[in-house]
Short mmCIF file of C-alpha atoms in Angstrom, two decimals:
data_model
loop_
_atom_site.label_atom_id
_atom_site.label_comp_id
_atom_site.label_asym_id
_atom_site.label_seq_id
_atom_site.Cartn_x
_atom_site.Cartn_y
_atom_site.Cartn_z
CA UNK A 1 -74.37 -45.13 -18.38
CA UNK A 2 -73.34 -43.29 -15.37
CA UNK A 3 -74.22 -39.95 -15.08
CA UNK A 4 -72.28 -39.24 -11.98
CA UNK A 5 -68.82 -37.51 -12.68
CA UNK A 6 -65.98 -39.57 -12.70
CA UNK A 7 -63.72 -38.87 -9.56
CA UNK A 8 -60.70 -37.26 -12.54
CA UNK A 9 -63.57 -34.92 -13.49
CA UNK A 10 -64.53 -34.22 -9.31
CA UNK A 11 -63.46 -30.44 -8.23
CA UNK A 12 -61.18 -30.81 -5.28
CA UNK A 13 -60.77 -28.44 -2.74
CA UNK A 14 -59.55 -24.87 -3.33
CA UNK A 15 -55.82 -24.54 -3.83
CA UNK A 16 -54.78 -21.11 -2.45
CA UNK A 17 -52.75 -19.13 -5.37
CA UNK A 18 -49.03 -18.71 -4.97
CA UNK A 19 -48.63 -15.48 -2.61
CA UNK A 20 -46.84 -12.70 -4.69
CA UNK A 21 -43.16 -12.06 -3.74
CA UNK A 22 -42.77 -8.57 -1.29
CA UNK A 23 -41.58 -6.19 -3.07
CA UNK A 24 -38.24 -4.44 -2.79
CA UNK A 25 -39.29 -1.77 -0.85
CA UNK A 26 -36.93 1.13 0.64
CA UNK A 27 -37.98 -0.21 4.32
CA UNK A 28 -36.93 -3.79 3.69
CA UNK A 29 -33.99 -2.79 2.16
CA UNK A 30 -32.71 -1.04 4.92
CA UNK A 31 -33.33 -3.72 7.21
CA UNK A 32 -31.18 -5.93 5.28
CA UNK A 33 -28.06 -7.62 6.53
CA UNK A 34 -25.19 -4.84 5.68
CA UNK A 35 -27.68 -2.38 4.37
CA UNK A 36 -25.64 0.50 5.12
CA UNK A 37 -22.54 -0.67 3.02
CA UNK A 38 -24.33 -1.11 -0.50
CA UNK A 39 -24.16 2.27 -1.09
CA UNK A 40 -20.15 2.50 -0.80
CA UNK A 41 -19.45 -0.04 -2.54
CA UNK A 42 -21.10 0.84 -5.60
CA UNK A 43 -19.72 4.38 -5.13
CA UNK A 44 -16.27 2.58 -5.00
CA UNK A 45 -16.79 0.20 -7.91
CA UNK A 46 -17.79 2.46 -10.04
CA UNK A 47 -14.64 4.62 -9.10
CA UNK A 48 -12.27 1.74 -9.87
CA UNK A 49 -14.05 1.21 -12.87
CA UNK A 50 -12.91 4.92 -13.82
CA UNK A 51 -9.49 4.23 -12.41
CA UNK A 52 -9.06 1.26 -14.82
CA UNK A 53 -10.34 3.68 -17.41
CA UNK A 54 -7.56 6.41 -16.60
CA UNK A 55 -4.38 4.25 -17.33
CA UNK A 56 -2.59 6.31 -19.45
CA UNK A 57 0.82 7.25 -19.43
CA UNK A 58 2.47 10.10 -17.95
CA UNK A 59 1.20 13.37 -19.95
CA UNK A 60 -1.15 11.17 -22.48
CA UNK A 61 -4.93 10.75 -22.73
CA UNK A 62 -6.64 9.50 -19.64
CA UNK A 63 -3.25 9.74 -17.09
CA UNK A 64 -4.55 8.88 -13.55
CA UNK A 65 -2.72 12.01 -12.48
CA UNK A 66 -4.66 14.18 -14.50
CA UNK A 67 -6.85 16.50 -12.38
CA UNK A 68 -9.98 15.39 -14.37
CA UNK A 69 -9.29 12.24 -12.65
CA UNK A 70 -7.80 13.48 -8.98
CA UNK A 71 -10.77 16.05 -8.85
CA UNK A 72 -13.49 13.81 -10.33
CA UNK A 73 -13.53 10.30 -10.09
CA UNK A 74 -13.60 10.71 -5.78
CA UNK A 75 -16.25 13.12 -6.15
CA UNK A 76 -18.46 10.58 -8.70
CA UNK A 77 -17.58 8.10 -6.22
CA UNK A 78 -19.12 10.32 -3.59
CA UNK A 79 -21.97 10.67 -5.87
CA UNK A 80 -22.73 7.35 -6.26
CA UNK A 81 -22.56 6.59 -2.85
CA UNK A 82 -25.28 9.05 -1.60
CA UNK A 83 -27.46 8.30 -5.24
CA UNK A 84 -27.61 4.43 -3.93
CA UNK A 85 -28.29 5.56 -0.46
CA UNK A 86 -31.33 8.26 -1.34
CA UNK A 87 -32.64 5.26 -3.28
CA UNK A 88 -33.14 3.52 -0.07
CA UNK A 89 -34.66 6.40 2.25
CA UNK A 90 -33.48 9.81 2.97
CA UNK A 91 -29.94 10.38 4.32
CA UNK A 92 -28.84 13.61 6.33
CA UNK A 93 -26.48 15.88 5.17
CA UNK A 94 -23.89 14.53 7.52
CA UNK A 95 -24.19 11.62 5.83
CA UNK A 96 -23.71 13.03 2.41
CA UNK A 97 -20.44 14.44 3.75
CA UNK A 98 -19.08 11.18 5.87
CA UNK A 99 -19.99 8.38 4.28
CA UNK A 100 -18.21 8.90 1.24
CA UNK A 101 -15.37 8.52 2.93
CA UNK A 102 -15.86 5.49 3.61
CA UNK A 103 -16.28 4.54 -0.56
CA UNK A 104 -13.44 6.25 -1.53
CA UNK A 105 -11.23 4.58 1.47
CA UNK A 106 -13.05 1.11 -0.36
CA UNK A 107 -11.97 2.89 -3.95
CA UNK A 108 -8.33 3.22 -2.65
CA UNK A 109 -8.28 -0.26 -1.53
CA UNK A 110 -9.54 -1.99 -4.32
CA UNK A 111 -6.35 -0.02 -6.48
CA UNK A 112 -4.36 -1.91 -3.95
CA UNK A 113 -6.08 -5.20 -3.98
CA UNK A 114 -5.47 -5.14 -8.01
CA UNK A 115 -2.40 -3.46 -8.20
CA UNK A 116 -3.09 -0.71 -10.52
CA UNK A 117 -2.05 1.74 -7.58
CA UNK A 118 0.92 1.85 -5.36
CA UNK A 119 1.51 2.45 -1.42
CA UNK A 120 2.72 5.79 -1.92
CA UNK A 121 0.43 7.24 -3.99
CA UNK A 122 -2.63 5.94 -2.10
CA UNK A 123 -1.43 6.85 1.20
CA UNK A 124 -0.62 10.77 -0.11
CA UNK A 125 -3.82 11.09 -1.67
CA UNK A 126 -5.99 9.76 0.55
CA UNK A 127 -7.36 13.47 2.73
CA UNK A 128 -8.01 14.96 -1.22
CA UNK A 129 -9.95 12.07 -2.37
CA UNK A 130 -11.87 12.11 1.09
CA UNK A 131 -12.42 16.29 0.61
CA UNK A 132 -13.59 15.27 -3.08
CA UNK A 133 -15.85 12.22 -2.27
CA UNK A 134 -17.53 14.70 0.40
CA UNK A 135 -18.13 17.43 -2.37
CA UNK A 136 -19.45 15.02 -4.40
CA UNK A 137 -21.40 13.37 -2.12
CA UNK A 138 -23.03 16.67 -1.05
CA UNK A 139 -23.42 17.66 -4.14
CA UNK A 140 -25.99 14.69 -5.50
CA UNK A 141 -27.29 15.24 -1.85
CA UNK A 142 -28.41 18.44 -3.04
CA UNK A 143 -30.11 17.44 -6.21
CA UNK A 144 -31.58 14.38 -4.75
CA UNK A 145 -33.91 17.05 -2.22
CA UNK A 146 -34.80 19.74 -4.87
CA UNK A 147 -35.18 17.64 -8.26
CA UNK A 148 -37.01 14.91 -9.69
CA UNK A 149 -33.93 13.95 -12.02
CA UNK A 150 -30.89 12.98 -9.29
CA UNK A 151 -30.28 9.90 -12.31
CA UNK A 152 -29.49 12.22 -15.44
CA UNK A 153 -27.57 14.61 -13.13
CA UNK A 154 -26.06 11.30 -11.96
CA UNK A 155 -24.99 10.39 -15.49
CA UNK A 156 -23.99 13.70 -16.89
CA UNK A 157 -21.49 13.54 -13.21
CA UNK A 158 -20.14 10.41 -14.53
CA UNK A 159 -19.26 11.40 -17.41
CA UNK A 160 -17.38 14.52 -17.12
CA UNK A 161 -13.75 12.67 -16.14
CA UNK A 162 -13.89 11.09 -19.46
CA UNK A 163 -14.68 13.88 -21.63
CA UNK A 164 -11.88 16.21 -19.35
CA UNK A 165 -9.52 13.22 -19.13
CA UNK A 166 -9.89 13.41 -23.02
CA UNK A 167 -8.73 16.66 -24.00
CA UNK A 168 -6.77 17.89 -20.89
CA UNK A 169 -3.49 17.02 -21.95
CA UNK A 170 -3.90 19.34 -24.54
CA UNK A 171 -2.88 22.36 -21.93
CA UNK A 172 0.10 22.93 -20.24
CA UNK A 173 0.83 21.50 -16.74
CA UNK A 174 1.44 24.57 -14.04
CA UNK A 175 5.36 24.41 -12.36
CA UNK A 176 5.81 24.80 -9.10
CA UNK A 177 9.45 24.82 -7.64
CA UNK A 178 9.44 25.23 -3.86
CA UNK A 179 12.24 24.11 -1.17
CA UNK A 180 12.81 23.70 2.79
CA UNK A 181 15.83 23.81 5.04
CA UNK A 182 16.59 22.16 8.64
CA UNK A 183 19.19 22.94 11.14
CA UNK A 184 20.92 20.69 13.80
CA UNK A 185 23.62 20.59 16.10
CA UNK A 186 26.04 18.00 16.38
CA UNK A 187 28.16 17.18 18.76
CA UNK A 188 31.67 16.77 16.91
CA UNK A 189 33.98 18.58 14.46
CA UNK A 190 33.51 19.70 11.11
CA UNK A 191 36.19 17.05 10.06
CA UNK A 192 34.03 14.28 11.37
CA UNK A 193 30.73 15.46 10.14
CA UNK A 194 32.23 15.85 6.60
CA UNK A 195 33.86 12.75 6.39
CA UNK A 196 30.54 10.99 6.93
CA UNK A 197 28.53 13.15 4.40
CA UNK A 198 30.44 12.11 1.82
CA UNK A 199 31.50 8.43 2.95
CA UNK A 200 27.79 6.79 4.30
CA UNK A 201 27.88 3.35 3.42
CA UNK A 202 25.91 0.85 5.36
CA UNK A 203 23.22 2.55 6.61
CA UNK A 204 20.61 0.28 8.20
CA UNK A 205 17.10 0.58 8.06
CA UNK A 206 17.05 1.16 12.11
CA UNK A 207 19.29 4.61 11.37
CA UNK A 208 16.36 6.28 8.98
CA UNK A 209 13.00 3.88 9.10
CA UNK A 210 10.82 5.87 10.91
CA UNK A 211 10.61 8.62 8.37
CA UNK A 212 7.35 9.13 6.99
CA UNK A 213 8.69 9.04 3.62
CA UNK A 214 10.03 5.53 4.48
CA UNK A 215 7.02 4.52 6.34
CA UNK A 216 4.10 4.67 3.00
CA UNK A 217 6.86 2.50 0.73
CA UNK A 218 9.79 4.62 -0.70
CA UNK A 219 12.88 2.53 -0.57
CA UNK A 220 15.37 3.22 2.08
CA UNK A 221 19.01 4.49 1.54
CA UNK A 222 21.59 2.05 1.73
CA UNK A 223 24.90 4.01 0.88
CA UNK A 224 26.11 7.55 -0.63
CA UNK A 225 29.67 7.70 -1.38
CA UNK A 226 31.18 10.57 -2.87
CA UNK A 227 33.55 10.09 -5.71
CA UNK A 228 36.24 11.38 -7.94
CA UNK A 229 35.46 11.07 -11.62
CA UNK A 230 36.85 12.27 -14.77
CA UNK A 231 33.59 14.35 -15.06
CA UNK A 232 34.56 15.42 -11.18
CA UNK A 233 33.02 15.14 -8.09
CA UNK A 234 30.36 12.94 -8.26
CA UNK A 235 27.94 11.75 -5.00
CA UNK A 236 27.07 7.39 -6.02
CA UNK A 237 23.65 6.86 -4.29
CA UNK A 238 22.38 3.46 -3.67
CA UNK A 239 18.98 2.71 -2.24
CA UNK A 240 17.00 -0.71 -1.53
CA UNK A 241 14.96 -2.17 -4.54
CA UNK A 242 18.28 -1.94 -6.82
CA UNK A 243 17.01 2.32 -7.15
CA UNK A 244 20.44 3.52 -7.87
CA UNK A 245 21.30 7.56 -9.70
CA UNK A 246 24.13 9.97 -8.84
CA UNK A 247 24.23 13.67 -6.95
CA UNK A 248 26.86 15.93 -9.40
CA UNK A 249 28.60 18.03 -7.03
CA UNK A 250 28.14 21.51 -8.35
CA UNK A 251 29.97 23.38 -5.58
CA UNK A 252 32.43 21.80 -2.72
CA UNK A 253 34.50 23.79 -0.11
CA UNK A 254 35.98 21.10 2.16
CA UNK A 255 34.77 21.28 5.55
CA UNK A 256 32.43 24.32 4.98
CA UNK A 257 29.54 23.34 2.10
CA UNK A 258 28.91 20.80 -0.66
CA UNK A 259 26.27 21.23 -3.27
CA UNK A 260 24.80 18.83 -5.86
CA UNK A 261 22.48 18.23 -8.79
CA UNK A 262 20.68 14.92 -9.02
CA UNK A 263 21.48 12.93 -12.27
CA UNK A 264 18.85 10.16 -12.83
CA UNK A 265 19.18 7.48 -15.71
CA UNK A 266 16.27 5.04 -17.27
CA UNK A 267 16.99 2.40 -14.84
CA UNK A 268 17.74 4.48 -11.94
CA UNK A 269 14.24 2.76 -10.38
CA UNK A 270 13.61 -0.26 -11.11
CA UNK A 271 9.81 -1.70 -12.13
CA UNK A 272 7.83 -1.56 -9.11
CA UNK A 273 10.32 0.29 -6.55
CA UNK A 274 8.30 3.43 -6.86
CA UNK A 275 4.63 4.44 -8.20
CA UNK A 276 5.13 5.49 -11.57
CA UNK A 277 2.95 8.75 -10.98
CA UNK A 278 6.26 9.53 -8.13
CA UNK A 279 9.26 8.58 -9.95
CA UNK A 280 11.95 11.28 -8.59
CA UNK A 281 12.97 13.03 -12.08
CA UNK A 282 9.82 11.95 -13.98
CA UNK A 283 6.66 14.23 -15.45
CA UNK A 284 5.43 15.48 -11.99
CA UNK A 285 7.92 15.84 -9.62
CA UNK A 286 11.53 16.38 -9.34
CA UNK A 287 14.60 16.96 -7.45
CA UNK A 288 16.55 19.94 -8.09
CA UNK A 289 18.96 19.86 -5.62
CA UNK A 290 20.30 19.57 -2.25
CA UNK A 291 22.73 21.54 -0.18
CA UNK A 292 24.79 21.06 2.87
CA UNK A 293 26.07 23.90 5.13
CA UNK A 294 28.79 23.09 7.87
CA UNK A 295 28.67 25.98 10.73
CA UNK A 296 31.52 25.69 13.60
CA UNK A 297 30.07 26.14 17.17
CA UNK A 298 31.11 25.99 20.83
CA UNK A 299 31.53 21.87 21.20
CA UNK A 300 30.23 20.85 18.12
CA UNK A 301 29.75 21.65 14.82
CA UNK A 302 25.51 22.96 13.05
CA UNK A 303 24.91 21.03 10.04
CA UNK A 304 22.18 22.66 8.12
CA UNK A 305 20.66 20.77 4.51
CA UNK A 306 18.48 22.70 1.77
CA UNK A 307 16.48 20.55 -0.78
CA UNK A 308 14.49 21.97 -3.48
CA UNK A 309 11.96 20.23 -6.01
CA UNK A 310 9.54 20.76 -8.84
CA UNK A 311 5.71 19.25 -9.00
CA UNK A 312 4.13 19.71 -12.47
CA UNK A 313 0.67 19.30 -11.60
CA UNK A 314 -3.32 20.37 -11.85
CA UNK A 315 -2.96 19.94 -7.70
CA UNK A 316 -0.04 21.74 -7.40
CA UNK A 317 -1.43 23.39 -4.06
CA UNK A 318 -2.24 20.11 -2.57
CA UNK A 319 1.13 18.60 -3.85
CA UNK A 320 3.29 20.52 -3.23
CA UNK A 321 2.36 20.43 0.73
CA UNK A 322 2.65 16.62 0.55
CA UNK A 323 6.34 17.14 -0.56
CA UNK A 324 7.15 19.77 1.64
CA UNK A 325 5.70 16.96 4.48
CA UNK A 326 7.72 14.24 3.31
CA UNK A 327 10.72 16.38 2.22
CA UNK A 328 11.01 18.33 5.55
CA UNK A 329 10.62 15.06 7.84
CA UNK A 330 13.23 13.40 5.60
CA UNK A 331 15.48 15.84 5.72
CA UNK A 332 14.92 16.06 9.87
CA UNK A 333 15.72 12.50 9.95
CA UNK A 334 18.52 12.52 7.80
CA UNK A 335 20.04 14.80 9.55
CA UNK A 336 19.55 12.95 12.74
CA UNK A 337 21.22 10.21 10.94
CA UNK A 338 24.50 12.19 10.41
CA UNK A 339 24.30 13.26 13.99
CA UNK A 340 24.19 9.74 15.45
CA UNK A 341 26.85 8.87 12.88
CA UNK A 342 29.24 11.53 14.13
CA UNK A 343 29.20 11.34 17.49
CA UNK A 344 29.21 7.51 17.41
CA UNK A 345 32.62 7.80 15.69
CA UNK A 346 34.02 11.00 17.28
CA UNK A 347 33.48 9.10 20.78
CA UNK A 348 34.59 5.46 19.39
CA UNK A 349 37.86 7.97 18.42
CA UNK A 350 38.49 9.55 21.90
#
């Protein structure tokens, strides 16, 4: 017998072992395609994933308009941002302040993209969130430098809008009522300027659109007709999306001042033609009422209007500036409106 090895039993040559994968490092990260945007969108994920958690009603557990959530979730968000990003290398402390602004702005979209947010509300809240996500972001800048535990602080961050969004509703929301008033000359006679207060029917979007109000998604008017009722004087109000509710004239003197109330009733906005966290007459913010002043002058006649409104709110400061924004260029525009509308007809009349 052979005592030579069979050529199944021959060594071959050397195979080289399988070369262990690179690890993960913080440099290779960075170099990767779109390194920079990781960061904000797991800020902003986990931000909509508190959004989706905070879909209570008005007033009840877990309301997105709680301040737990307003004040919280952007500045999480902002936390999770620059958490991701120190994981990667060391970030300045511009970029603790700037780049959440980026993952809320990527929060408020996603709302949009899933429709658990409206227009209105996104738009108005957008410099607060930005302010919060910078805090936040600052903040977990902060212990990311001087601690060796930026993950439990992390978690304990996360967790605070649930346990606040838990018990807040237990207190009292603050009441703010606040008002503004414009002035404007117009170019015809009291007769003419009162007769299209009270008898505005057909107004086109052209007449009022560029309104700010108008502009983030709050229906347009179409008509507001003044009427005599067996409850009295009563102001019908018709605006685009089928949003319908009446003004209840509290004090008239012909050609001089009219004053009303707003009356609104259950289907007075119809699903989806306002965020529910802005329905006029709902659990944060309110119409009082509105006011009219006619003034005769040399060639014309000054039309003056007064609104007031409530906010019932933990951001009442922040708020109620957003209203008197939207309220004061509304109520420049209107008036503009009523201008154009009574000189149109006082010259179509000469």
């Amino acid at each position: 017998m052979s005592t030579e090895p069979d050529d199944t039993q021959r060594p071959g040559p050397a195979v080289p072992a399988p070369a262990a994968a690179p690890a993960m490092s913080g440099i290779s990260i960075r170099h990767m395609p779109f390194a920079w945007f990781w960061p904000a969108l797991a800020g902003a994920l986990v931000a909509l994933l508190l959004r989706i958690a905070f879909s209570g009603g008005p007033g009840q557990r877990f309301s997105a308009m709680l301040g737990s959530f307003i004040y919280l979730a952007p500045a999480v968000c902002g936390a999770v941002t620059v958490y991701m990003a120190e994981r990667i290398g060391r970030r300045s402390w511009g970029y603790y302040l700037w780049m959440p602004w980026i993952s809320t702005a990527l929060f408020l979209a996603g709302t949009l993209a899933i429709f658990i947010e409206g227009l209105v509300c996104a738009v108005v809240i957008i410099p607060l969130f930005a302010f919060m996500g910078s805090l936040g972001g600052l903040a977990m800048g902060i212990v990311c430098r001087i601690t060796n535990w930026p993950r439990p602080a992390l978690y304990s961050f996360a967790l605070l809008p649930l346990v606040f969004g838990a018990v807040e509703p237990q207190w009292p929301n603050p009441e703010q009522v606040s008002g503004t008033s414009r002035t404007l000359f117009i170019a015809a006679p009291a007769e003419r300027v009162w007769h299209e207060l009270n008898n505005a029917q057909g107004i086109r979007p052209s007449e009022v659109g560029d309104a700010w109000a108008y502009r983030i998604g709050v229906p347009m008017p179409v008509a507001g007709v003044t009427q005599d009722t067996p409850e009295g004087r009563v102001r019908k109000v018709q605006w685009q999306k089928d949003v319908h509710f009446d003004e209840i004239i509290t004090e008239w003197q012909p050609l001089q001042r009219v004053k009303w109330r707003y009356r609104f009733s259950p289907d007075s906005f119809p699903a989806g033609a306002l965020d529910d966290h802005v329905v006029i007459g709902g659990h944060y913010f309110d119409l009082r009422d509105s006011a009219y002043t006619l003034t005769p002058r040399e060639g014309g006649t000054e039309l003056r209007i007064d609104v007031s409104w409530r906010v019932s709110t933990r951001f009442n400061w922040y708020a109620d500036r957003v209203a008197q924004f939207l309220l004061g260029d509304f109520s420049e525009h209107i008036l503009r409106f009523y201008k154009a509308r009574s000189e149109a007809a006082e010259a179509a009349a000469a």
